[in-house]
Amino acid sequence: MVYKRFLDKSTRPGEDEILRALGLAAPIWLDICKYIRSHYAEVPEMIFFTKNYGWSVRYRKSKKTLCYLFPERNAFSVLIVLGSKEAVRAEDMAHKMNEAVRRVLEDTEQLHDGRWLWIRVTEASDCASLKVLLSAKKKPAM
């Protein structure tokens, strides 16, 4: 499947351009961004990830990355890397996730540097499941 991402390294997309490209997924993008800002101290930064994945919003603090959000046309993808302890917590919380996110968690192999969960977000239930995964990675501030 080909995703319509922002792959031109020389052209950093602006917020308006991203929201237009996201289309119907824009409210979900805004919801997860708002959730991260209100529950975590991580700072968002627009970075060019790689030539295959393009521009992303990285949320991190003190060199510890919480997640990456990759805007696409009519959807977006999220990368969350779970260490072994975080993966166990996520598996214990899998019953709170929708089927699509739970399947990604179950089907992704735990590597020496973590379990790299690539989740394509297209509906609101994906967002709720992402919030569960983020809480397995790092406890949210209430």
Short mmCIF file of N, CA, C and O in Angstrom, two decimals:
data_model
loop_
_atom_site.label_atom_id
_atom_site.label_comp_id
_atom_site.label_asym_id
_atom_site.label_seq_id
_atom_site.Cartn_x
_atom_site.Cartn_y
_atom_site.Cartn_z
N MET A 1 0.84 -1.18 0.00
CA MET A 1 0.00 0.00 0.00
C MET A 1 0.88 1.25 0.00
O MET A 1 1.84 1.33 0.75
N VAL A 2 0.56 2.20 -0.84
CA VAL A 2 1.33 3.43 -0.94
C VAL A 2 0.62 4.51 -0.12
O VAL A 2 -0.56 4.76 -0.31
N TYR A 3 1.36 5.11 0.80
CA TYR A 3 0.82 6.19 1.61
C TYR A 3 1.28 7.51 1.03
O TYR A 3 2.43 7.64 0.62
N LYS A 4 0.41 8.48 1.00
CA LYS A 4 0.75 9.81 0.48
C LYS A 4 1.28 10.65 1.63
O LYS A 4 0.55 11.38 2.29
N ARG A 5 2.56 10.49 1.92
CA ARG A 5 3.21 11.22 3.00
C ARG A 5 3.95 12.44 2.46
O ARG A 5 4.10 12.61 1.26
N PHE A 6 4.47 13.25 3.36
CA PHE A 6 5.27 14.42 3.01
C PHE A 6 6.73 13.97 2.89
O PHE A 6 7.45 13.93 3.87
N LEU A 7 7.14 13.63 1.68
CA LEU A 7 8.45 13.01 1.47
C LEU A 7 9.52 13.97 0.96
O LEU A 7 10.68 13.59 0.87
N ASP A 8 9.16 15.19 0.66
CA ASP A 8 10.13 16.16 0.14
C ASP A 8 10.87 16.82 1.30
O ASP A 8 10.32 17.66 2.00
N LYS A 9 12.11 16.41 1.48
CA LYS A 9 12.91 16.91 2.60
C LYS A 9 13.12 18.42 2.54
O LYS A 9 13.25 19.07 3.57
N SER A 10 13.12 18.98 1.36
CA SER A 10 13.38 20.41 1.21
C SER A 10 12.16 21.28 1.53
O SER A 10 12.28 22.49 1.64
N THR A 11 10.99 20.66 1.69
CA THR A 11 9.76 21.42 1.96
C THR A 11 9.11 20.93 3.24
O THR A 11 8.42 19.91 3.26
N ARG A 12 9.34 21.68 4.30
CA ARG A 12 8.75 21.33 5.59
C ARG A 12 7.27 21.74 5.59
O ARG A 12 6.94 22.91 5.38
N PRO A 13 6.36 20.79 5.82
CA PRO A 13 4.94 21.15 5.78
C PRO A 13 4.52 21.96 7.01
O PRO A 13 5.01 21.74 8.12
N GLY A 14 3.62 22.89 6.79
CA GLY A 14 3.06 23.67 7.88
C GLY A 14 1.83 22.99 8.45
O GLY A 14 1.29 22.05 7.86
N GLU A 15 1.36 23.48 9.58
CA GLU A 15 0.21 22.88 10.26
C GLU A 15 -1.04 22.89 9.37
O GLU A 15 -1.75 21.89 9.29
N ASP A 16 -1.30 24.01 8.70
CA ASP A 16 -2.47 24.08 7.82
C ASP A 16 -2.40 23.06 6.69
O ASP A 16 -3.39 22.41 6.36
N GLU A 17 -1.22 22.92 6.10
CA GLU A 17 -1.03 21.96 5.02
C GLU A 17 -1.26 20.53 5.51
O GLU A 17 -1.87 19.71 4.83
N ILE A 18 -0.75 20.24 6.69
CA ILE A 18 -0.93 18.90 7.28
C ILE A 18 -2.41 18.63 7.52
O ILE A 18 -2.93 17.57 7.16
N LEU A 19 -3.11 19.57 8.13
CA LEU A 19 -4.53 19.37 8.44
C LEU A 19 -5.35 19.20 7.17
O LEU A 19 -6.27 18.36 7.13
N ARG A 20 -5.04 19.93 6.11
CA ARG A 20 -5.74 19.76 4.84
C ARG A 20 -5.50 18.35 4.28
O ARG A 20 -6.42 17.69 3.81
N ALA A 21 -4.26 17.90 4.32
CA ALA A 21 -3.93 16.58 3.79
C ALA A 21 -4.60 15.46 4.60
O ALA A 21 -5.06 14.48 4.03
N LEU A 22 -4.69 15.65 5.90
CA LEU A 22 -5.30 14.63 6.75
C LEU A 22 -6.78 14.43 6.44
O LEU A 22 -7.32 13.34 6.66
N GLY A 23 -7.43 15.45 5.95
CA GLY A 23 -8.84 15.33 5.59
C GLY A 23 -9.70 14.95 6.79
O GLY A 23 -9.63 15.57 7.84
N LEU A 24 -10.47 13.88 6.63
CA LEU A 24 -11.37 13.43 7.70
C LEU A 24 -10.63 12.91 8.93
O LEU A 24 -11.22 12.78 9.99
N ALA A 25 -9.34 12.63 8.79
CA ALA A 25 -8.54 12.16 9.93
C ALA A 25 -8.02 13.32 10.78
O ALA A 25 -7.45 13.10 11.85
N ALA A 26 -8.21 14.57 10.32
CA ALA A 26 -7.69 15.73 11.06
C ALA A 26 -8.20 15.82 12.49
O ALA A 26 -7.41 16.08 13.41
N PRO A 27 -9.50 15.59 12.76
CA PRO A 27 -9.95 15.66 14.16
C PRO A 27 -9.28 14.61 15.05
O PRO A 27 -9.01 14.87 16.23
N ILE A 28 -8.97 13.46 14.49
CA ILE A 28 -8.30 12.41 15.27
C ILE A 28 -6.87 12.84 15.56
O ILE A 28 -6.37 12.68 16.68
N TRP A 29 -6.19 13.40 14.56
CA TRP A 29 -4.83 13.94 14.73
C TRP A 29 -4.82 14.99 15.83
O TRP A 29 -3.99 14.96 16.74
N LEU A 30 -5.75 15.92 15.75
CA LEU A 30 -5.82 17.00 16.75
C LEU A 30 -6.10 16.45 18.14
O LEU A 30 -5.55 16.93 19.14
N ASP A 31 -6.93 15.41 18.22
CA ASP A 31 -7.26 14.79 19.51
C ASP A 31 -6.02 14.16 20.14
O ASP A 31 -5.74 14.39 21.32
N ILE A 32 -5.26 13.40 19.37
CA ILE A 32 -4.08 12.75 19.95
C ILE A 32 -3.01 13.77 20.29
O ILE A 32 -2.34 13.66 21.33
N CYS A 33 -2.86 14.81 19.48
CA CYS A 33 -1.88 15.87 19.78
C CYS A 33 -2.27 16.60 21.07
O CYS A 33 -1.42 16.86 21.93
N LYS A 34 -3.55 16.90 21.22
CA LYS A 34 -4.03 17.58 22.43
C LYS A 34 -3.82 16.68 23.65
O LYS A 34 -3.41 17.16 24.71
N TYR A 35 -4.11 15.40 23.50
CA TYR A 35 -3.93 14.46 24.60
C TYR A 35 -2.46 14.42 25.05
O TYR A 35 -2.16 14.47 26.25
N ILE A 36 -1.56 14.33 24.09
CA ILE A 36 -0.13 14.26 24.43
C ILE A 36 0.31 15.55 25.12
O ILE A 36 1.00 15.52 26.15
N ARG A 37 -0.11 16.69 24.59
CA ARG A 37 0.27 17.98 25.20
C ARG A 37 -0.26 18.11 26.62
O ARG A 37 0.40 18.67 27.49
N SER A 38 -1.46 17.61 26.88
CA SER A 38 -2.06 17.78 28.20
C SER A 38 -1.66 16.71 29.21
O SER A 38 -1.82 16.92 30.42
N HIS A 39 -1.13 15.57 28.75
CA HIS A 39 -0.80 14.48 29.68
C HIS A 39 0.69 14.15 29.77
O HIS A 39 1.08 13.33 30.60
N TYR A 40 1.49 14.75 28.91
CA TYR A 40 2.92 14.46 28.91
C TYR A 40 3.70 15.77 28.76
O TYR A 40 3.20 16.74 28.22
N ALA A 41 4.94 15.76 29.22
CA ALA A 41 5.78 16.96 29.14
C ALA A 41 6.62 16.97 27.86
O ALA A 41 7.42 17.88 27.67
N GLU A 42 6.44 16.00 27.00
CA GLU A 42 7.21 15.91 25.77
C GLU A 42 6.91 17.10 24.86
O GLU A 42 5.77 17.56 24.78
N VAL A 43 7.95 17.54 24.18
CA VAL A 43 7.83 18.70 23.30
C VAL A 43 7.71 18.21 21.86
O VAL A 43 8.51 17.39 21.40
N PRO A 44 6.72 18.73 21.10
CA PRO A 44 6.61 18.32 19.69
C PRO A 44 7.64 19.05 18.83
O PRO A 44 7.92 20.23 19.04
N GLU A 45 8.22 18.31 17.90
CA GLU A 45 9.13 18.94 16.94
C GLU A 45 8.94 18.27 15.59
O GLU A 45 8.80 17.06 15.50
N MET A 46 8.91 19.08 14.55
CA MET A 46 8.78 18.58 13.20
C MET A 46 10.16 18.17 12.71
O MET A 46 11.09 18.97 12.73
N ILE A 47 10.30 16.89 12.33
CA ILE A 47 11.58 16.39 11.85
C ILE A 47 11.37 15.60 10.57
O ILE A 47 10.29 15.07 10.32
N PHE A 48 12.42 15.51 9.79
CA PHE A 48 12.39 14.64 8.61
C PHE A 48 12.93 13.30 9.08
O PHE A 48 14.10 13.17 9.45
N PHE A 49 12.09 12.26 9.06
CA PHE A 49 12.45 10.95 9.61
C PHE A 49 13.39 10.21 8.66
O PHE A 49 14.53 9.95 9.01
N THR A 50 12.92 9.86 7.49
CA THR A 50 13.74 9.23 6.45
C THR A 50 13.09 9.53 5.10
O THR A 50 11.95 9.99 5.03
N LYS A 51 13.79 9.19 4.02
CA LYS A 51 13.24 9.45 2.70
C LYS A 51 12.00 8.60 2.41
O LYS A 51 11.17 8.97 1.59
N ASN A 52 11.85 7.46 3.08
CA ASN A 52 10.69 6.61 2.86
C ASN A 52 9.49 6.99 3.72
O ASN A 52 8.36 6.66 3.37
N TYR A 53 9.74 7.65 4.84
CA TYR A 53 8.66 7.99 5.76
C TYR A 53 8.38 9.48 5.82
O TYR A 53 7.32 9.91 6.25
N GLY A 54 9.33 10.29 5.43
CA GLY A 54 9.12 11.73 5.32
C GLY A 54 9.04 12.47 6.65
O GLY A 54 9.63 12.06 7.65
N TRP A 55 8.28 13.57 6.61
CA TRP A 55 8.16 14.46 7.77
C TRP A 55 7.28 13.84 8.84
O TRP A 55 6.30 13.16 8.54
N SER A 56 7.64 14.09 10.10
CA SER A 56 6.86 13.60 11.22
C SER A 56 6.93 14.61 12.37
O SER A 56 7.82 15.46 12.41
N VAL A 57 6.00 14.46 13.27
CA VAL A 57 6.04 15.20 14.52
C VAL A 57 6.55 14.22 15.58
O VAL A 57 5.92 13.18 15.82
N ARG A 58 7.68 14.55 16.16
CA ARG A 58 8.27 13.70 17.20
C ARG A 58 7.98 14.36 18.54
O ARG A 58 8.21 15.54 18.74
N TYR A 59 7.49 13.55 19.48
CA TYR A 59 7.28 14.01 20.84
C TYR A 59 8.35 13.37 21.71
O TYR A 59 8.42 12.14 21.83
N ARG A 60 9.19 14.23 22.30
CA ARG A 60 10.25 13.70 23.15
C ARG A 60 10.65 14.72 24.21
O ARG A 60 10.39 15.91 24.09
N LYS A 61 11.32 14.18 25.22
CA LYS A 61 11.84 14.99 26.31
C LYS A 61 13.16 14.36 26.74
O LYS A 61 13.22 13.15 26.97
N SER A 62 14.18 15.16 26.85
CA SER A 62 15.50 14.69 27.31
C SER A 62 15.98 13.46 26.54
O SER A 62 16.37 12.46 27.13
N LYS A 63 15.87 13.51 25.24
CA LYS A 63 16.34 12.43 24.36
C LYS A 63 15.53 11.14 24.48
O LYS A 63 15.92 10.11 23.94
N LYS A 64 14.43 11.16 25.21
CA LYS A 64 13.53 10.00 25.32
C LYS A 64 12.29 10.30 24.47
O LYS A 64 11.54 11.22 24.76
N THR A 65 12.10 9.51 23.43
CA THR A 65 10.98 9.74 22.52
C THR A 65 9.75 8.98 22.99
O THR A 65 9.81 7.78 23.29
N LEU A 66 8.64 9.69 23.03
CA LEU A 66 7.35 9.08 23.35
C LEU A 66 6.76 8.43 22.10
O LEU A 66 6.39 7.26 22.11
N CYS A 67 6.70 9.19 21.00
CA CYS A 67 6.14 8.67 19.75
C CYS A 67 6.43 9.61 18.59
O CYS A 67 6.89 10.73 18.80
N TYR A 68 6.15 9.12 17.39
CA TYR A 68 6.23 9.91 16.17
C TYR A 68 4.86 9.86 15.50
O TYR A 68 4.22 8.80 15.48
N LEU A 69 4.43 10.96 14.92
CA LEU A 69 3.20 11.01 14.15
C LEU A 69 3.56 11.40 12.72
O LEU A 69 4.22 12.42 12.50
N PHE A 70 3.15 10.58 11.76
CA PHE A 70 3.45 10.79 10.35
C PHE A 70 2.16 11.15 9.61
O PHE A 70 1.31 10.29 9.40
N PRO A 71 2.00 12.42 9.22
CA PRO A 71 0.79 12.80 8.49
C PRO A 71 0.79 12.23 7.08
O PRO A 71 1.83 12.12 6.44
N GLU A 72 -0.40 11.85 6.63
CA GLU A 72 -0.59 11.29 5.30
C GLU A 72 -1.88 11.86 4.72
O GLU A 72 -2.61 12.55 5.41
N ARG A 73 -2.17 11.52 3.51
CA ARG A 73 -3.44 11.93 2.92
C ARG A 73 -4.55 11.05 3.51
O ARG A 73 -4.50 9.84 3.43
N ASN A 74 -5.50 11.69 4.20
CA ASN A 74 -6.70 11.06 4.76
C ASN A 74 -6.43 10.07 5.90
O ASN A 74 -7.30 9.26 6.22
N ALA A 75 -5.25 10.12 6.47
CA ALA A 75 -4.91 9.25 7.60
C ALA A 75 -3.59 9.73 8.18
O ALA A 75 -3.01 10.70 7.71
N PHE A 76 -3.12 9.05 9.21
CA PHE A 76 -1.76 9.27 9.68
C PHE A 76 -1.28 8.00 10.34
O PHE A 76 -2.07 7.12 10.69
N SER A 77 0.03 7.89 10.46
CA SER A 77 0.63 6.73 11.11
C SER A 77 1.35 7.18 12.36
O SER A 77 1.83 8.31 12.43
N VAL A 78 1.41 6.29 13.32
CA VAL A 78 2.10 6.56 14.58
C VAL A 78 3.13 5.46 14.79
O VAL A 78 2.85 4.29 14.55
N LEU A 79 4.31 5.87 15.22
CA LEU A 79 5.36 4.92 15.60
C LEU A 79 5.57 5.05 17.09
O LEU A 79 5.87 6.13 17.59
N ILE A 80 5.37 3.95 17.80
CA ILE A 80 5.65 3.87 19.23
C ILE A 80 6.61 2.70 19.42
O ILE A 80 6.31 1.58 18.99
N VAL A 81 7.74 2.96 20.03
CA VAL A 81 8.72 1.90 20.28
C VAL A 81 8.63 1.53 21.76
O VAL A 81 8.84 2.37 22.63
N LEU A 82 8.30 0.27 22.03
CA LEU A 82 8.16 -0.22 23.40
C LEU A 82 9.36 -1.07 23.79
O LEU A 82 9.72 -2.00 23.05
N GLY A 83 9.96 -0.77 24.92
CA GLY A 83 10.97 -1.64 25.49
C GLY A 83 10.30 -2.90 26.01
O GLY A 83 9.07 -3.02 26.00
N SER A 84 11.08 -3.86 26.49
CA SER A 84 10.50 -5.14 26.91
C SER A 84 9.52 -4.98 28.07
O SER A 84 8.45 -5.60 28.07
N LYS A 85 9.83 -4.17 29.06
CA LYS A 85 8.92 -3.96 30.19
C LYS A 85 7.66 -3.21 29.75
O LYS A 85 6.56 -3.52 30.19
N GLU A 86 7.85 -2.23 28.86
CA GLU A 86 6.70 -1.48 28.34
C GLU A 86 5.80 -2.39 27.52
O GLU A 86 4.57 -2.27 27.56
N ALA A 87 6.41 -3.31 26.75
CA ALA A 87 5.63 -4.24 25.93
C ALA A 87 4.78 -5.16 26.80
O ALA A 87 3.62 -5.44 26.47
N VAL A 88 5.32 -5.59 27.93
CA VAL A 88 4.55 -6.43 28.86
C VAL A 88 3.36 -5.65 29.40
O VAL A 88 2.23 -6.16 29.47
N ARG A 89 3.59 -4.38 29.78
CA ARG A 89 2.49 -3.54 30.25
C ARG A 89 1.43 -3.37 29.16
O ARG A 89 0.22 -3.44 29.43
N ALA A 90 1.87 -3.17 27.93
CA ALA A 90 0.94 -3.00 26.82
C ALA A 90 0.13 -4.27 26.60
O ALA A 90 -1.09 -4.21 26.37
N GLU A 91 0.79 -5.42 26.67
CA GLU A 91 0.07 -6.69 26.50
C GLU A 91 -0.97 -6.88 27.60
O GLU A 91 -2.07 -7.39 27.34
N ASP A 92 -0.65 -6.44 28.82
CA ASP A 92 -1.61 -6.53 29.92
C ASP A 92 -2.82 -5.61 29.70
O ASP A 92 -3.89 -5.83 30.27
N MET A 93 -2.64 -4.57 28.90
CA MET A 93 -3.70 -3.59 28.64
C MET A 93 -4.37 -3.82 27.27
O MET A 93 -5.23 -3.04 26.87
N ALA A 94 -3.98 -4.88 26.58
CA ALA A 94 -4.46 -5.11 25.21
C ALA A 94 -5.98 -5.21 25.13
O ALA A 94 -6.57 -4.83 24.11
N HIS A 95 -6.62 -5.68 26.19
CA HIS A 95 -8.08 -5.80 26.17
C HIS A 95 -8.78 -4.44 26.07
O HIS A 95 -9.95 -4.37 25.71
N LYS A 96 -8.05 -3.36 26.31
CA LYS A 96 -8.61 -2.00 26.21
C LYS A 96 -8.42 -1.40 24.82
O LYS A 96 -8.84 -0.29 24.57
N MET A 97 -7.76 -2.14 23.93
CA MET A 97 -7.46 -1.64 22.58
C MET A 97 -8.43 -2.22 21.57
O MET A 97 -8.95 -3.32 21.75
N ASN A 98 -8.63 -1.48 20.47
CA ASN A 98 -9.46 -2.03 19.40
C ASN A 98 -8.70 -3.16 18.69
O ASN A 98 -7.50 -3.35 18.91
N GLU A 99 -9.39 -3.87 17.85
CA GLU A 99 -8.80 -5.05 17.20
C GLU A 99 -7.59 -4.70 16.34
O GLU A 99 -6.58 -5.41 16.36
N ALA A 100 -7.66 -3.60 15.60
CA ALA A 100 -6.56 -3.24 14.70
C ALA A 100 -5.27 -2.96 15.46
O ALA A 100 -4.20 -3.47 15.10
N VAL A 101 -5.35 -2.18 16.52
CA VAL A 101 -4.15 -1.85 17.30
C VAL A 101 -3.66 -3.06 18.07
O VAL A 101 -2.46 -3.32 18.14
N ARG A 102 -4.59 -3.83 18.61
CA ARG A 102 -4.21 -5.05 19.34
C ARG A 102 -3.47 -6.02 18.41
O ARG A 102 -2.47 -6.62 18.79
N ARG A 103 -3.92 -6.10 17.16
CA ARG A 103 -3.27 -7.00 16.19
C ARG A 103 -1.85 -6.53 15.90
O ARG A 103 -0.93 -7.35 15.81
N VAL A 104 -1.64 -5.22 15.76
CA VAL A 104 -0.29 -4.70 15.54
C VAL A 104 0.60 -5.06 16.72
O VAL A 104 1.74 -5.51 16.54
N LEU A 105 0.10 -4.88 17.93
CA LEU A 105 0.87 -5.22 19.13
C LEU A 105 1.24 -6.70 19.14
O LEU A 105 2.38 -7.07 19.40
N GLU A 106 0.27 -7.55 18.85
CA GLU A 106 0.50 -9.00 18.89
C GLU A 106 1.43 -9.48 17.77
O GLU A 106 2.21 -10.40 17.97
N ASP A 107 1.34 -8.85 16.60
CA ASP A 107 2.08 -9.31 15.43
C ASP A 107 3.48 -8.73 15.31
O ASP A 107 4.25 -9.14 14.44
N THR A 108 3.82 -7.75 16.15
CA THR A 108 5.13 -7.10 16.05
C THR A 108 6.12 -7.79 16.98
O THR A 108 5.88 -7.92 18.18
N GLU A 109 7.22 -8.20 16.41
CA GLU A 109 8.26 -8.92 17.15
C GLU A 109 9.04 -7.98 18.08
O GLU A 109 9.31 -6.83 17.73
N GLN A 110 9.37 -8.48 19.26
CA GLN A 110 10.20 -7.73 20.20
C GLN A 110 11.66 -7.90 19.78
O GLN A 110 12.18 -9.01 19.76
N LEU A 111 12.30 -6.81 19.40
CA LEU A 111 13.70 -6.83 19.00
C LEU A 111 14.58 -6.38 20.15
O LEU A 111 14.08 -5.93 21.18
N HIS A 112 15.88 -6.42 19.98
CA HIS A 112 16.80 -6.01 21.05
C HIS A 112 16.62 -4.54 21.41
O HIS A 112 16.83 -4.14 22.55
N ASP A 113 16.20 -3.73 20.43
CA ASP A 113 16.03 -2.29 20.70
C ASP A 113 14.57 -1.90 20.90
O ASP A 113 14.25 -0.73 20.96
N GLY A 114 13.69 -2.87 21.02
CA GLY A 114 12.29 -2.59 21.31
C GLY A 114 11.34 -3.21 20.31
O GLY A 114 11.74 -3.83 19.33
N ARG A 115 10.08 -3.02 20.58
CA ARG A 115 9.01 -3.46 19.69
C ARG A 115 8.51 -2.22 18.96
O ARG A 115 7.91 -1.35 19.55
N TRP A 116 8.76 -2.16 17.66
CA TRP A 116 8.44 -0.99 16.84
C TRP A 116 7.03 -1.13 16.31
O TRP A 116 6.79 -1.86 15.35
N LEU A 117 6.09 -0.44 16.93
CA LEU A 117 4.69 -0.52 16.54
C LEU A 117 4.35 0.59 15.55
O LEU A 117 4.35 1.77 15.89
N TRP A 118 4.07 0.21 14.32
CA TRP A 118 3.64 1.14 13.28
C TRP A 118 2.13 1.00 13.15
O TRP A 118 1.64 -0.06 12.75
N ILE A 119 1.41 2.04 13.51
CA ILE A 119 -0.04 1.98 13.54
C ILE A 119 -0.60 3.04 12.60
O ILE A 119 -0.32 4.24 12.76
N ARG A 120 -1.39 2.63 11.63
CA ARG A 120 -2.05 3.57 10.72
C ARG A 120 -3.39 3.93 11.32
O ARG A 120 -4.23 3.06 11.56
N VAL A 121 -3.59 5.19 11.59
CA VAL A 121 -4.79 5.68 12.27
C VAL A 121 -5.78 6.20 11.24
O VAL A 121 -5.45 7.10 10.45
N THR A 122 -6.98 5.63 11.25
CA THR A 122 -8.01 6.06 10.31
C THR A 122 -9.35 6.33 10.99
O THR A 122 -10.23 6.91 10.38
N GLU A 123 -9.50 5.89 12.24
CA GLU A 123 -10.78 6.09 12.92
C GLU A 123 -10.57 6.41 14.40
O GLU A 123 -9.49 6.17 14.96
N ALA A 124 -11.60 6.93 15.03
CA ALA A 124 -11.51 7.41 16.42
C ALA A 124 -11.13 6.30 17.39
O ALA A 124 -10.41 6.55 18.36
N SER A 125 -11.56 5.07 17.17
CA SER A 125 -11.22 4.00 18.10
C SER A 125 -9.72 3.70 18.09
O SER A 125 -9.17 3.23 19.08
N ASP A 126 -9.05 4.00 16.97
CA ASP A 126 -7.59 3.86 16.92
C ASP A 126 -6.95 4.85 17.89
O ASP A 126 -5.97 4.52 18.57
N CYS A 127 -7.50 6.05 17.96
CA CYS A 127 -6.96 7.09 18.84
C CYS A 127 -7.08 6.67 20.31
O CYS A 127 -6.13 6.83 21.08
N ALA A 128 -8.22 6.13 20.69
CA ALA A 128 -8.41 5.67 22.07
C ALA A 128 -7.40 4.57 22.39
O ALA A 128 -6.84 4.53 23.49
N SER A 129 -7.16 3.69 21.44
CA SER A 129 -6.18 2.61 21.65
C SER A 129 -4.76 3.15 21.74
O SER A 129 -3.95 2.63 22.52
N LEU A 130 -4.45 4.19 20.98
CA LEU A 130 -3.13 4.82 21.07
C LEU A 130 -2.89 5.40 22.46
O LEU A 130 -1.78 5.30 22.99
N LYS A 131 -3.92 5.97 23.04
CA LYS A 131 -3.80 6.53 24.38
C LYS A 131 -3.47 5.43 25.39
O LYS A 131 -2.66 5.64 26.31
N VAL A 132 -4.04 4.26 25.20
CA VAL A 132 -3.72 3.12 26.06
C VAL A 132 -2.27 2.72 25.87
O VAL A 132 -1.53 2.51 26.85
N LEU A 133 -1.81 2.64 24.62
CA LEU A 133 -0.41 2.28 24.35
C LEU A 133 0.56 3.30 24.93
O LEU A 133 1.58 2.93 25.51
N LEU A 134 0.24 4.58 24.78
CA LEU A 134 1.10 5.61 25.34
C LEU A 134 1.20 5.49 26.85
O LEU A 134 2.27 5.68 27.43
N SER A 135 0.09 5.15 27.49
CA SER A 135 0.13 5.00 28.96
C SER A 135 0.93 3.78 29.37
O SER A 135 1.48 3.74 30.47
N ALA A 136 1.04 2.77 28.49
CA ALA A 136 1.90 1.61 28.77
C ALA A 136 3.37 2.01 28.62
O ALA A 136 4.22 1.51 29.34
N LYS A 137 3.65 2.92 27.72
CA LYS A 137 5.02 3.38 27.52
C LYS A 137 5.45 4.31 28.64
O LYS A 137 6.55 4.21 29.17
N LYS A 138 4.55 5.24 28.99
CA LYS A 138 4.88 6.21 30.04
C LYS A 138 3.59 6.64 30.73
O LYS A 138 2.62 6.99 30.06
N LYS A 139 3.59 6.61 32.03
CA LYS A 139 2.40 6.96 32.78
C LYS A 139 2.05 8.44 32.52
O LYS A 139 2.90 9.31 32.68
N PRO A 140 0.79 8.70 32.14
CA PRO A 140 0.41 10.08 31.87
C PRO A 140 0.24 10.88 33.16
O PRO A 140 -0.13 10.34 34.20
N ALA A 141 0.55 12.17 33.08
CA ALA A 141 0.30 13.05 34.21
C ALA A 141 -1.18 13.43 34.18
O ALA A 141 -1.71 13.76 33.13
N MET A 142 -1.81 13.36 35.28
CA MET A 142 -3.25 13.66 35.31
C MET A 142 -3.53 15.05 35.75
O MET A 142 -2.98 15.79 36.29
#
